[in-house]
Amino acid sequence: CERHRPPEQHACGFDWRLMQRQKVARENPQVVASAKAVSSVEAWCKQHEKYHPVDAHGQRKAQQLHALGVIMFAIFCVRGAVLMLTELHLILLPQQMVLGYLAGFVSSRVVPQLLLGAPALSCRYCIFSWEVIQRGHCCVLAEWECLKEHAIFLITAGKRNCLTRKLYDGPRTVPYIATTVTARLRELSSGQGAP
């Protein structure tokens, strides 16, 4: 009836938007590309970005914890290699790799749920997914690109300083990032560039 149609004229607590969202989710299952169908490293990185969004604040925080997990895994791998070479025990490398993987997995999958209240991330195309078994090198390269993006985000103070345009529009290579930052620091220290 006309009285119940406008929401301002009654105190109905039913959430129509939520109902419609649930209906759309139920009737349209998520289509996931097979890892075998991804042919190039660039396409793999695009898939990685799709499953590791950083658009919203909570997503960025969750992905920073994911990046921390990747860094922890790398540190444990290096530590295992050093221990294996110094102590001459071959078991130390795989032991440290497993410990690093578990620590990284917890940092990337469990900690975001506990700290941010975020739902479980659907890690795909990364080192904490099953795709690492099929194409581990692509997973590592995708994580490397993600780490460089996080570094640029930190350097630009959350995309808010004078380096934002140069670093995000330029090539994402470590030499380019380093030279751009050092050139800007030289400008600022010599008094040529305005802060």
Coordinates of N, CA, C and O in Angstrom, one line a residue:
C1 N 0.8 -1.2 0.0 CA 0.0 0.0 0.0 C 0.9 1.2 0.0 O 2.1 1.2 0.3
E2 N 0.3 2.4 -0.2 CA 1.0 3.6 -0.3 C 1.7 4.0 1.0 O 2.7 4.7 1.0
R3 N 1.1 3.6 2.1 CA 1.6 4.0 3.4 C 2.9 3.3 3.7 O 3.8 3.8 4.4
H4 N 3.1 2.1 3.3 CA 4.3 1.3 3.6 C 5.4 1.4 2.6 O 6.4 0.9 2.8
R5 N 5.1 2.0 1.5 CA 6.1 2.1 0.4 C 7.2 3.0 0.8 O 8.4 2.7 0.7
P6 N 7.0 4.3 1.2 CA 8.1 5.2 1.6 C 8.7 4.8 2.9 O 7.9 4.6 3.9
P7 N 10.0 4.6 3.0 CA 10.6 4.2 4.3 C 10.5 5.2 5.4 O 10.6 4.8 6.6
E8 N 10.3 6.5 5.1 CA 10.2 7.5 6.1 C 8.9 7.4 6.9 O 8.8 7.9 8.0
Q9 N 7.9 6.7 6.4 CA 6.6 6.7 7.0 C 6.3 5.4 7.9 O 5.2 5.3 8.4
H10 N 7.3 4.6 8.0 CA 7.1 3.4 8.9 C 8.4 3.0 9.5 O 9.4 3.4 9.0
A11 N 8.3 2.2 10.5 CA 9.6 1.8 11.3 C 9.9 0.4 11.0 O 10.0 -0.4 11.9
C12 N 10.0 0.0 9.8 CA 10.3 -1.4 9.4 C 11.8 -1.6 9.6 O 12.6 -0.9 9.1
G13 N 12.1 -2.7 10.3 CA 13.5 -3.0 10.5 C 14.1 -4.0 9.5 O 15.3 -4.4 9.7
F14 N 13.4 -4.4 8.5 CA 13.9 -5.4 7.5 C 14.9 -4.7 6.6 O 14.6 -3.6 6.0
D15 N 16.0 -5.4 6.4 CA 17.1 -4.8 5.5 C 16.9 -5.4 4.1 O 17.4 -6.5 3.9
W16 N 16.3 -4.6 3.3 CA 16.1 -5.1 1.9 C 17.4 -5.2 1.1 O 17.5 -6.1 0.3
R17 N 18.3 -4.3 1.3 CA 19.6 -4.3 0.6 C 20.4 -5.6 1.0 O 20.9 -6.3 0.1
L18 N 20.4 -6.0 2.2 CA 21.1 -7.2 2.6 C 20.4 -8.4 2.0 O 21.1 -9.3 1.5
M19 N 19.1 -8.4 2.0 CA 18.4 -9.6 1.4 C 18.8 -9.7 -0.1 O 19.0 -10.8 -0.6
Q20 N 18.8 -8.6 -0.8 CA 19.1 -8.6 -2.2 C 20.6 -9.0 -2.5 O 20.9 -9.7 -3.4
R21 N 21.5 -8.5 -1.6 CA 22.9 -8.9 -1.7 C 23.1 -10.4 -1.5 O 23.8 -11.1 -2.2
Q22 N 22.4 -11.0 -0.5 CA 22.5 -12.4 -0.3 C 21.9 -13.2 -1.4 O 22.4 -14.2 -1.8
K23 N 20.8 -12.7 -2.0 CA 20.1 -13.4 -3.1 C 21.1 -13.4 -4.3 O 21.3 -14.4 -5.0
V24 N 21.7 -12.2 -4.6 CA 22.6 -12.2 -5.7 C 23.8 -13.1 -5.5 O 24.3 -13.8 -6.4
A25 N 24.4 -13.1 -4.3 CA 25.5 -14.0 -4.0 C 25.1 -15.5 -4.1 O 25.9 -16.3 -4.6
R26 N 23.9 -15.8 -3.7 CA 23.5 -17.2 -3.7 C 23.2 -17.6 -5.2 O 23.5 -18.8 -5.5
E27 N 22.6 -16.8 -6.0 CA 22.3 -17.1 -7.3 C 23.4 -17.0 -8.3 O 23.3 -17.5 -9.5
N28 N 24.4 -16.3 -8.0 CA 25.6 -16.1 -8.9 C 26.9 -16.5 -8.2 O 27.6 -15.7 -7.6
P29 N 27.2 -17.8 -8.3 CA 28.4 -18.3 -7.7 C 29.6 -17.7 -8.3 O 29.6 -17.3 -9.4
Q30 N 30.7 -17.5 -7.5 CA 31.9 -16.9 -7.9 C 32.6 -17.8 -8.9 O 32.8 -19.0 -8.7
V31 N 33.0 -17.2 -10.0 CA 33.8 -17.9 -11.0 C 35.2 -17.6 -10.8 O 35.7 -16.5 -10.7
V32 N 36.0 -18.7 -10.7 CA 37.4 -18.6 -10.4 C 38.2 -19.2 -11.5 O 38.0 -20.3 -11.9
A33 N 39.2 -18.4 -12.0 CA 40.0 -18.9 -13.1 C 41.0 -20.0 -12.5 O 41.5 -19.8 -11.4
S34 N 41.2 -21.0 -13.3 CA 42.1 -22.0 -12.9 C 43.5 -21.5 -13.0 O 43.8 -20.7 -14.0
A35 N 44.4 -21.9 -12.1 CA 45.8 -21.4 -12.2 C 46.5 -21.9 -13.5 O 47.4 -21.3 -14.0
K36 N 46.0 -23.1 -14.0 CA 46.6 -23.6 -15.2 C 46.2 -22.7 -16.4 O 46.9 -22.7 -17.4
A37 N 45.1 -22.0 -16.3 CA 44.7 -21.1 -17.5 C 45.5 -19.8 -17.6 O 45.5 -19.2 -18.6
V38 N 46.2 -19.5 -16.5 CA 47.0 -18.2 -16.5 C 48.3 -18.5 -17.2 O 49.1 -19.4 -16.7
S39 N 48.6 -17.8 -18.3 CA 49.7 -18.2 -19.1 C 51.0 -17.4 -18.8 O 52.1 -17.9 -19.0
S40 N 50.9 -16.1 -18.4 CA 52.1 -15.4 -18.3 C 52.2 -14.9 -16.8 O 51.3 -14.9 -16.1
V41 N 53.4 -14.4 -16.5 CA 53.7 -13.9 -15.2 C 52.9 -12.6 -15.0 O 52.3 -12.4 -13.9
E42 N 52.7 -11.8 -16.0 CA 51.9 -10.5 -15.9 C 50.5 -10.9 -15.6 O 49.9 -10.2 -14.7
A43 N 49.9 -11.9 -16.2 CA 48.5 -12.3 -16.0 C 48.4 -12.8 -14.5 O 47.4 -12.6 -13.9
W44 N 49.5 -13.5 -14.1 CA 49.5 -14.1 -12.8 C 49.4 -13.0 -11.7 O 48.7 -13.0 -10.8
C45 N 50.2 -11.9 -12.0 CA 50.3 -10.8 -11.1 C 48.9 -10.1 -11.0 O 48.5 -9.6 -10.0
K46 N 48.3 -10.0 -12.2 CA 46.9 -9.4 -12.2 C 45.9 -10.2 -11.4 O 45.1 -9.6 -10.6
Q47 N 46.0 -11.5 -11.5 CA 45.1 -12.3 -10.7 C 45.5 -12.2 -9.2 O 44.6 -12.2 -8.3
H48 N 46.8 -12.0 -8.9 CA 47.2 -11.8 -7.5 C 46.6 -10.5 -7.0 O 46.1 -10.5 -5.8
E49 N 46.6 -9.5 -7.7 CA 46.0 -8.2 -7.3 C 44.5 -8.3 -7.1 O 44.0 -7.7 -6.2
K50 N 43.9 -9.1 -7.9 CA 42.4 -9.3 -7.8 C 42.1 -9.9 -6.5 O 41.1 -9.5 -5.9
Y51 N 42.8 -10.9 -6.0 CA 42.5 -11.6 -4.8 C 43.2 -10.9 -3.6 O 43.0 -11.4 -2.4
H52 N 44.0 -9.9 -3.8 CA 44.6 -9.2 -2.7 C 44.4 -7.7 -2.8 O 45.3 -6.9 -3.1
P53 N 43.1 -7.2 -2.7 CA 42.8 -5.8 -2.9 C 43.4 -4.9 -1.8 O 43.5 -5.3 -0.7
V54 N 43.7 -3.7 -2.2 CA 44.2 -2.7 -1.2 C 43.4 -1.4 -1.3 O 43.9 -0.3 -0.9
D55 N 42.2 -1.4 -1.9 CA 41.5 -0.2 -2.1 C 41.0 0.5 -0.8 O 41.2 1.6 -0.5
A56 N 40.4 -0.3 0.1 CA 39.8 0.2 1.3 C 40.9 0.1 2.4 O 41.9 -0.6 2.3
H57 N 40.7 0.9 3.5 CA 41.6 1.0 4.6 C 41.8 -0.4 5.2 O 43.0 -0.8 5.5
G58 N 40.8 -1.1 5.5 CA 40.9 -2.4 6.1 C 41.6 -3.4 5.2 O 42.4 -4.3 5.7
Q59 N 41.3 -3.3 3.9 CA 42.0 -4.2 3.0 C 43.5 -3.9 2.9 O 44.3 -4.8 2.9
R60 N 43.8 -2.6 3.0 CA 45.3 -2.3 2.9 C 46.0 -2.8 4.2 O 47.0 -3.4 4.1
K61 N 45.3 -2.7 5.3 CA 45.9 -3.2 6.6 C 46.1 -4.7 6.5 O 47.1 -5.3 6.9
A62 N 45.1 -5.4 6.0 CA 45.2 -6.9 5.9 C 46.3 -7.3 4.9 O 47.0 -8.2 5.2
Q63 N 46.4 -6.6 3.8 CA 47.5 -6.9 2.9 C 48.9 -6.5 3.4 O 49.9 -7.1 3.0
Q64 N 48.9 -5.5 4.3 CA 50.2 -5.2 4.9 C 50.6 -6.4 5.8 O 51.8 -6.7 5.9
L65 N 49.7 -6.9 6.5 CA 50.0 -8.1 7.4 C 50.3 -9.3 6.5 O 51.2 -10.1 6.9
H66 N 49.7 -9.4 5.3 CA 50.1 -10.5 4.4 C 51.6 -10.3 3.9 O 52.3 -11.2 3.9
A67 N 51.9 -9.0 3.6 CA 53.3 -8.7 3.2 C 54.3 -9.0 4.3 O 55.4 -9.5 4.1
L68 N 53.9 -8.7 5.6 CA 54.7 -9.0 6.7 C 54.9 -10.5 6.8 O 56.0 -11.0 7.1
G69 N 53.9 -11.3 6.5 CA 54.0 -12.8 6.5 C 55.0 -13.2 5.4 O 55.8 -14.1 5.7
V70 N 55.0 -12.6 4.3 CA 56.0 -12.9 3.2 C 57.4 -12.6 3.6 O 58.3 -13.4 3.4
I71 N 57.5 -11.4 4.3 CA 58.9 -11.0 4.7 C 59.4 -12.0 5.8 O 60.5 -12.4 5.8
M72 N 58.5 -12.4 6.7 CA 58.9 -13.4 7.8 C 59.3 -14.7 7.2 O 60.3 -15.3 7.6
F73 N 58.6 -15.2 6.1 CA 59.0 -16.4 5.5 C 60.3 -16.2 4.8 O 61.2 -17.1 4.9
A74 N 60.6 -15.1 4.2 CA 61.9 -14.9 3.5 C 63.0 -14.8 4.6 O 64.1 -15.4 4.4
I75 N 62.8 -14.2 5.7 CA 63.8 -14.1 6.7 C 64.1 -15.5 7.3 O 65.3 -15.8 7.5
F76 N 63.1 -16.3 7.5 CA 63.3 -17.7 8.0 C 64.1 -18.5 7.0 O 64.9 -19.3 7.4
C77 N 63.8 -18.3 5.7 CA 64.5 -19.1 4.7 C 66.0 -18.7 4.7 O 66.9 -19.6 4.6
V78 N 66.3 -17.4 4.7 CA 67.7 -16.9 4.8 C 68.4 -17.4 6.0 O 69.5 -17.9 6.0
R79 N 67.7 -17.4 7.1 CA 68.2 -17.9 8.4 C 68.5 -19.3 8.3 O 69.6 -19.8 8.8
G80 N 67.6 -20.1 7.7 CA 67.9 -21.5 7.6 C 69.1 -21.8 6.7 O 69.9 -22.7 7.0
A81 N 69.2 -21.1 5.6 CA 70.4 -21.3 4.8 C 71.7 -20.9 5.5 O 72.7 -21.7 5.4
V82 N 71.7 -19.8 6.3 CA 72.9 -19.5 7.0 C 73.2 -20.5 8.1 O 74.4 -21.0 8.2
L83 N 72.2 -21.0 8.8 CA 72.4 -22.0 9.8 C 72.9 -23.3 9.2 O 73.8 -24.0 9.8
M84 N 72.3 -23.7 8.1 CA 72.7 -24.9 7.4 C 74.2 -24.8 7.0 O 75.0 -25.8 7.2
L85 N 74.6 -23.7 6.5 CA 76.0 -23.5 6.0 C 77.0 -23.4 7.2 O 78.1 -23.9 7.1
T86 N 76.6 -22.8 8.3 CA 77.5 -22.6 9.4 C 77.6 -23.8 10.3 O 78.6 -24.1 10.8
E87 N 76.4 -24.5 10.5 CA 76.4 -25.6 11.4 C 76.5 -27.0 10.7 O 76.6 -28.0 11.3
L88 N 76.5 -26.9 9.4 CA 76.6 -28.1 8.5 C 75.6 -29.2 8.8 O 75.8 -30.4 8.8
H89 N 74.3 -28.8 9.1 CA 73.2 -29.7 9.3 C 72.2 -29.4 8.2 O 71.6 -28.3 8.2
L90 N 72.0 -30.3 7.3 CA 71.1 -30.1 6.2 C 69.6 -29.9 6.6 O 68.8 -29.3 5.9
I91 N 69.2 -30.4 7.8 CA 67.8 -30.4 8.2 C 67.4 -29.0 8.6 O 66.3 -28.6 8.7
L92 N 68.4 -28.1 8.9 CA 68.1 -26.7 9.4 C 67.4 -25.9 8.3 O 66.5 -25.1 8.7
L93 N 67.7 -26.0 7.1 CA 67.0 -25.2 6.0 C 65.6 -25.6 5.9 O 64.7 -24.7 6.0
P94 N 65.2 -26.9 5.7 CA 63.8 -27.2 5.6 C 63.0 -26.9 6.9 O 61.9 -26.4 6.9
Q95 N 63.7 -27.1 8.0 CA 63.0 -26.8 9.3 C 62.7 -25.3 9.4 O 61.6 -24.9 9.8
Q96 N 63.6 -24.4 9.1 CA 63.4 -23.0 9.1 C 62.4 -22.5 8.1 O 61.6 -21.6 8.3
M97 N 62.4 -23.2 6.9 CA 61.4 -22.9 5.9 C 60.0 -23.2 6.3 O 59.1 -22.4 6.1
V98 N 59.8 -24.3 7.0 CA 58.5 -24.7 7.5 C 58.1 -23.8 8.6 O 56.9 -23.3 8.6
L99 N 59.0 -23.5 9.5 CA 58.6 -22.5 10.6 C 58.3 -21.1 10.0 O 57.3 -20.5 10.5
G100 N 59.0 -20.7 9.0 CA 58.8 -19.4 8.4 C 57.4 -19.4 7.7 O 56.7 -18.4 7.7
Y101 N 57.1 -20.5 7.0 CA 55.9 -20.6 6.3 C 54.7 -20.5 7.2 O 53.7 -19.8 7.0
L102 N 54.8 -21.3 8.3 CA 53.7 -21.3 9.3 C 53.6 -19.9 9.9 O 52.4 -19.4 10.1
A103 N 54.7 -19.2 10.3 CA 54.6 -17.9 10.9 C 54.0 -16.9 9.9 O 53.1 -16.1 10.2
G104 N 54.4 -17.0 8.6 CA 53.9 -16.1 7.6 C 52.4 -16.4 7.3 O 51.6 -15.5 7.1
F105 N 52.0 -17.7 7.3 CA 50.6 -18.0 7.1 C 49.7 -17.5 8.2 O 48.7 -16.9 7.9
V106 N 50.2 -17.6 9.4 CA 49.4 -17.0 10.6 C 49.3 -15.5 10.4 O 48.3 -14.9 10.6
S107 N 50.4 -14.9 10.0 CA 50.4 -13.4 9.9 C 49.5 -13.0 8.8 O 48.9 -11.9 8.9
S108 N 49.4 -13.7 7.7 CA 48.6 -13.3 6.6 C 47.2 -13.8 6.6 O 46.3 -13.1 6.0
R109 N 46.9 -14.9 7.3 CA 45.5 -15.4 7.3 C 44.8 -15.3 8.6 O 43.6 -15.0 8.7
V110 N 45.5 -15.4 9.7 CA 44.8 -15.5 11.1 C 44.8 -14.1 11.7 O 43.8 -13.7 12.2
V111 N 45.9 -13.4 11.7 CA 46.0 -12.1 12.4 C 45.1 -11.1 11.8 O 44.5 -10.4 12.6
P112 N 44.8 -11.0 10.5 CA 43.9 -10.0 10.1 C 42.5 -10.3 10.6 O 41.7 -9.3 10.9
Q113 N 42.1 -11.5 10.8 CA 40.8 -11.8 11.4 C 40.7 -11.4 12.8 O 39.7 -10.9 13.3
L114 N 41.8 -11.6 13.6 CA 41.8 -11.3 15.0 C 41.9 -9.8 15.2 O 41.2 -9.3 16.1
L115 N 42.8 -9.1 14.5 CA 43.1 -7.7 14.8 C 42.0 -6.8 14.1 O 41.6 -5.8 14.7
L116 N 41.7 -7.1 12.9 CA 40.9 -6.2 12.1 C 39.4 -6.7 12.1 O 38.6 -5.9 11.6
G117 N 39.1 -7.9 12.5 CA 37.8 -8.4 12.4 C 37.4 -8.7 11.0 O 36.2 -8.8 10.6
A118 N 38.4 -8.8 10.1 CA 38.2 -9.0 8.7 C 37.8 -10.4 8.4 O 38.2 -11.3 9.2
P119 N 37.0 -10.7 7.4 CA 36.7 -12.1 7.1 C 37.9 -12.8 6.6 O 38.9 -12.1 6.2
A120 N 37.9 -14.1 6.5 CA 39.0 -14.8 6.0 C 39.3 -14.4 4.6 O 38.4 -14.3 3.7
L121 N 40.6 -14.1 4.3 CA 41.0 -13.7 3.0 C 41.0 -14.9 2.1 O 41.3 -16.0 2.5
S122 N 40.7 -14.7 0.8 CA 40.7 -15.8 -0.1 C 42.1 -15.7 -0.8 O 42.2 -15.1 -1.9
C123 N 43.1 -16.2 -0.2 CA 44.5 -16.1 -0.7 C 44.5 -17.0 -2.0 O 44.4 -18.2 -1.9
R124 N 44.7 -16.4 -3.1 CA 44.9 -17.1 -4.3 C 46.1 -16.5 -5.0 O 46.4 -15.3 -4.9
Y125 N 46.8 -17.3 -5.8 CA 47.9 -16.8 -6.6 C 49.1 -16.3 -5.8 O 49.8 -15.4 -6.2
C126 N 49.2 -16.7 -4.5 CA 50.3 -16.2 -3.7 C 51.0 -17.4 -3.0 O 50.6 -18.5 -3.2
I127 N 52.0 -17.1 -2.2 CA 52.8 -18.2 -1.6 C 52.0 -18.9 -0.5 O 52.4 -20.0 -0.1
F128 N 50.9 -18.3 0.0 CA 50.2 -19.0 1.0 C 48.9 -19.6 0.4 O 47.9 -19.8 1.1
S129 N 48.9 -20.0 -0.8 CA 47.8 -20.7 -1.5 C 48.3 -22.0 -2.1 O 49.5 -22.2 -2.2
W130 N 47.4 -22.8 -2.6 CA 47.7 -24.1 -3.2 C 48.4 -23.9 -4.5 O 49.1 -24.8 -5.0
E131 N 48.3 -22.7 -5.1 CA 48.9 -22.5 -6.4 C 50.4 -22.5 -6.3 O 51.1 -22.6 -7.4
V132 N 51.0 -22.3 -5.1 CA 52.4 -22.3 -5.0 C 53.0 -23.6 -5.4 O 54.2 -23.7 -5.8
I133 N 52.2 -24.7 -5.3 CA 52.7 -26.0 -5.7 C 52.9 -26.1 -7.2 O 53.8 -26.7 -7.7
Q134 N 51.9 -25.5 -7.9 CA 51.9 -25.6 -9.4 C 52.9 -24.6 -10.0 O 53.7 -25.0 -10.9
R135 N 52.9 -23.4 -9.6 CA 53.8 -22.4 -10.2 C 54.4 -21.5 -9.1 O 54.0 -20.3 -9.0
G136 N 55.3 -22.0 -8.3 CA 55.9 -21.3 -7.2 C 56.6 -20.1 -7.6 O 56.5 -19.0 -7.0
H137 N 57.3 -20.1 -8.8 CA 58.1 -18.9 -9.2 C 57.1 -17.8 -9.5 O 57.4 -16.6 -9.3
C138 N 55.9 -18.0 -10.1 CA 55.0 -17.0 -10.4 C 54.4 -16.4 -9.0 O 54.2 -15.2 -8.9
C139 N 54.2 -17.2 -8.1 CA 53.8 -16.8 -6.7 C 54.8 -15.8 -6.1 O 54.4 -14.8 -5.6
V140 N 56.1 -16.2 -6.2 CA 57.1 -15.4 -5.6 C 57.2 -14.1 -6.3 O 57.3 -13.0 -5.7
L141 N 57.1 -14.1 -7.7 CA 57.2 -12.8 -8.4 C 56.0 -11.9 -8.1 O 56.2 -10.7 -8.0
A142 N 54.8 -12.5 -8.0 CA 53.6 -11.7 -7.6 C 53.8 -11.1 -6.2 O 53.4 -9.9 -6.0
E143 N 54.3 -11.8 -5.3 CA 54.6 -11.3 -4.0 C 55.6 -10.2 -4.0 O 55.5 -9.2 -3.3
W144 N 56.6 -10.3 -4.8 CA 57.7 -9.3 -5.0 C 57.1 -8.0 -5.5 O 57.4 -6.9 -5.0
E145 N 56.2 -8.1 -6.5 CA 55.5 -6.9 -7.0 C 54.6 -6.3 -5.9 O 54.6 -5.0 -5.8
C146 N 54.0 -7.1 -5.1 CA 53.1 -6.6 -4.1 C 54.0 -5.9 -3.0 O 53.6 -4.8 -2.5
L147 N 55.1 -6.5 -2.7 CA 56.0 -5.8 -1.7 C 56.5 -4.5 -2.2 O 56.6 -3.5 -1.4
K148 N 56.8 -4.4 -3.5 CA 57.3 -3.1 -4.0 C 56.1 -2.1 -3.9 O 56.4 -0.9 -3.6
E149 N 54.9 -2.5 -4.2 CA 53.8 -1.6 -4.1 C 53.6 -1.1 -2.7 O 53.3 0.1 -2.4
H150 N 53.7 -2.0 -1.7 CA 53.6 -1.6 -0.3 C 54.7 -0.6 0.1 O 54.5 0.3 0.8
A151 N 55.9 -0.9 -0.4 CA 57.1 0.1 -0.2 C 56.8 1.4 -0.7 O 57.0 2.5 -0.1
I152 N 56.3 1.5 -1.9 CA 55.9 2.8 -2.5 C 54.8 3.5 -1.7 O 54.9 4.7 -1.5
F153 N 53.9 2.7 -1.3 CA 52.8 3.3 -0.4 C 53.4 3.9 0.8 O 53.0 5.0 1.3
L154 N 54.3 3.2 1.5 CA 54.9 3.7 2.7 C 55.8 5.0 2.4 O 55.8 5.9 3.1
I155 N 56.6 4.9 1.3 CA 57.4 6.0 0.9 C 56.6 7.3 0.7 O 57.0 8.4 1.0
T156 N 55.5 7.1 0.0 CA 54.6 8.3 -0.3 C 53.7 8.7 0.8 O 52.8 9.5 0.5
A157 N 53.9 8.1 2.0 CA 53.0 8.4 3.1 C 51.5 8.2 2.8 O 50.7 9.1 3.1
G158 N 51.2 7.1 2.2 CA 49.9 6.8 1.9 C 49.3 7.6 0.7 O 48.2 8.0 0.7
K159 N 50.2 7.7 -0.3 CA 49.9 8.5 -1.5 C 49.6 9.9 -1.3 O 48.7 10.5 -1.9
R160 N 50.3 10.5 -0.3 CA 50.0 11.9 0.0 C 51.2 12.9 -0.1 O 51.1 14.0 0.3
N161 N 52.3 12.5 -0.7 CA 53.4 13.4 -0.8 C 53.8 13.6 -2.2 O 53.2 13.1 -3.1
C162 N 54.9 14.4 -2.4 CA 55.3 14.8 -3.7 C 55.8 13.7 -4.6 O 56.0 13.8 -5.8
L163 N 56.2 12.5 -4.0 CA 56.7 11.4 -4.8 C 55.6 10.5 -5.3 O 55.9 9.6 -6.1
T164 N 54.4 10.7 -4.9 CA 53.3 9.8 -5.3 C 53.2 9.6 -6.8 O 53.2 8.5 -7.3
R165 N 53.1 10.7 -7.5 CA 52.9 10.6 -9.0 C 54.1 9.9 -9.7 O 54.0 9.1 -10.5
K166 N 55.3 10.4 -9.3 CA 56.5 9.8 -9.9 C 56.6 8.3 -9.7 O 57.0 7.6 -10.6
L167 N 56.4 7.9 -8.4 CA 56.6 6.5 -8.1 C 55.5 5.6 -8.7 O 55.8 4.5 -9.1
Y168 N 54.3 6.1 -8.6 CA 53.2 5.2 -9.1 C 53.1 5.2 -10.6 O 52.6 4.2 -11.2
D169 N 53.5 6.3 -11.3 CA 53.4 6.3 -12.7 C 54.7 5.7 -13.4 O 54.7 5.4 -14.6
G170 N 55.8 5.7 -12.7 CA 57.0 5.2 -13.2 C 57.1 3.6 -13.1 O 56.2 3.0 -12.7
P171 N 58.2 3.1 -13.6 CA 58.4 1.7 -13.5 C 58.6 1.2 -12.1 O 59.1 1.9 -11.3
R172 N 58.1 0.0 -11.8 CA 58.2 -0.5 -10.4 C 59.4 -1.4 -10.3 O 59.3 -2.6 -10.1
T173 N 60.5 -0.7 -10.4 CA 61.8 -1.4 -10.2 C 62.5 -0.8 -9.0 O 62.3 0.4 -8.7
V174 N 63.3 -1.6 -8.3 CA 64.0 -1.1 -7.1 C 65.0 0.0 -7.5 O 65.0 1.0 -6.8
P175 N 65.7 -0.1 -8.6 CA 66.6 1.0 -8.9 C 65.9 2.3 -9.2 O 66.3 3.4 -8.7
Y176 N 64.8 2.2 -9.9 CA 64.0 3.4 -10.1 C 63.5 4.1 -8.8 O 63.6 5.3 -8.6
I177 N 62.9 3.2 -8.0 CA 62.4 3.7 -6.7 C 63.5 4.4 -5.9 O 63.4 5.5 -5.3
A178 N 64.7 3.7 -5.8 CA 65.8 4.2 -5.0 C 66.3 5.5 -5.6 O 66.6 6.5 -4.8
T179 N 66.5 5.6 -6.9 CA 67.1 6.8 -7.5 C 66.1 8.0 -7.4 O 66.5 9.1 -7.1
T180 N 64.8 7.7 -7.5 CA 63.8 8.7 -7.4 C 63.8 9.3 -6.0 O 63.7 10.5 -5.8
V181 N 63.8 8.4 -5.0 CA 63.8 8.9 -3.6 C 65.0 9.6 -3.2 O 65.0 10.7 -2.6
T182 N 66.2 9.1 -3.6 CA 67.4 9.8 -3.3 C 67.6 11.1 -4.0 O 68.1 12.1 -3.4
A183 N 67.1 11.2 -5.2 CA 67.1 12.5 -6.0 C 66.3 13.5 -5.2 O 66.7 14.7 -5.1
R184 N 65.1 13.1 -4.8 CA 64.2 14.0 -4.1 C 64.8 14.4 -2.7 O 64.7 15.6 -2.3
L185 N 65.4 13.5 -2.0 CA 66.1 13.8 -0.8 C 67.2 14.8 -1.0 O 67.4 15.7 -0.2
R186 N 68.0 14.7 -2.1 CA 69.0 15.6 -2.4 C 68.5 17.0 -2.7 O 69.0 18.0 -2.2
E187 N 67.4 17.1 -3.4 CA 66.7 18.3 -3.7 C 66.3 19.0 -2.4 O 66.5 20.2 -2.2
L188 N 65.7 18.3 -1.5 CA 65.2 18.8 -0.3 C 66.4 19.3 0.7 O 66.3 20.3 1.3
S189 N 67.4 18.5 0.7 CA 68.6 18.9 1.6 C 69.4 20.1 1.0 O 69.9 20.8 1.8
S190 N 69.3 20.3 -0.3 CA 70.0 21.4 -0.8 C 69.2 22.7 -0.9 O 69.7 23.8 -1.2
G191 N 67.9 22.5 -0.5 CA 67.0 23.7 -0.5 C 66.4 24.0 -1.8 O 65.8 25.1 -1.9
Q192 N 66.6 23.2 -2.8 CA 66.0 23.5 -4.1 C 64.5 23.2 -4.2 O 63.8 23.9 -4.9
G193 N 64.1 22.1 -3.6 CA 62.7 21.7 -3.7 C 61.9 22.2 -2.5 O 62.4 22.1 -1.4
A194 N 60.7 22.6 -2.7 CA 59.8 23.0 -1.6 C 59.3 21.7 -0.9 O 58.9 20.8 -1.6
P195 N 59.2 21.7 0.4 CA 58.7 20.4 1.0 C 57.3 20.2 0.7 O 56.5 20.9 0.3

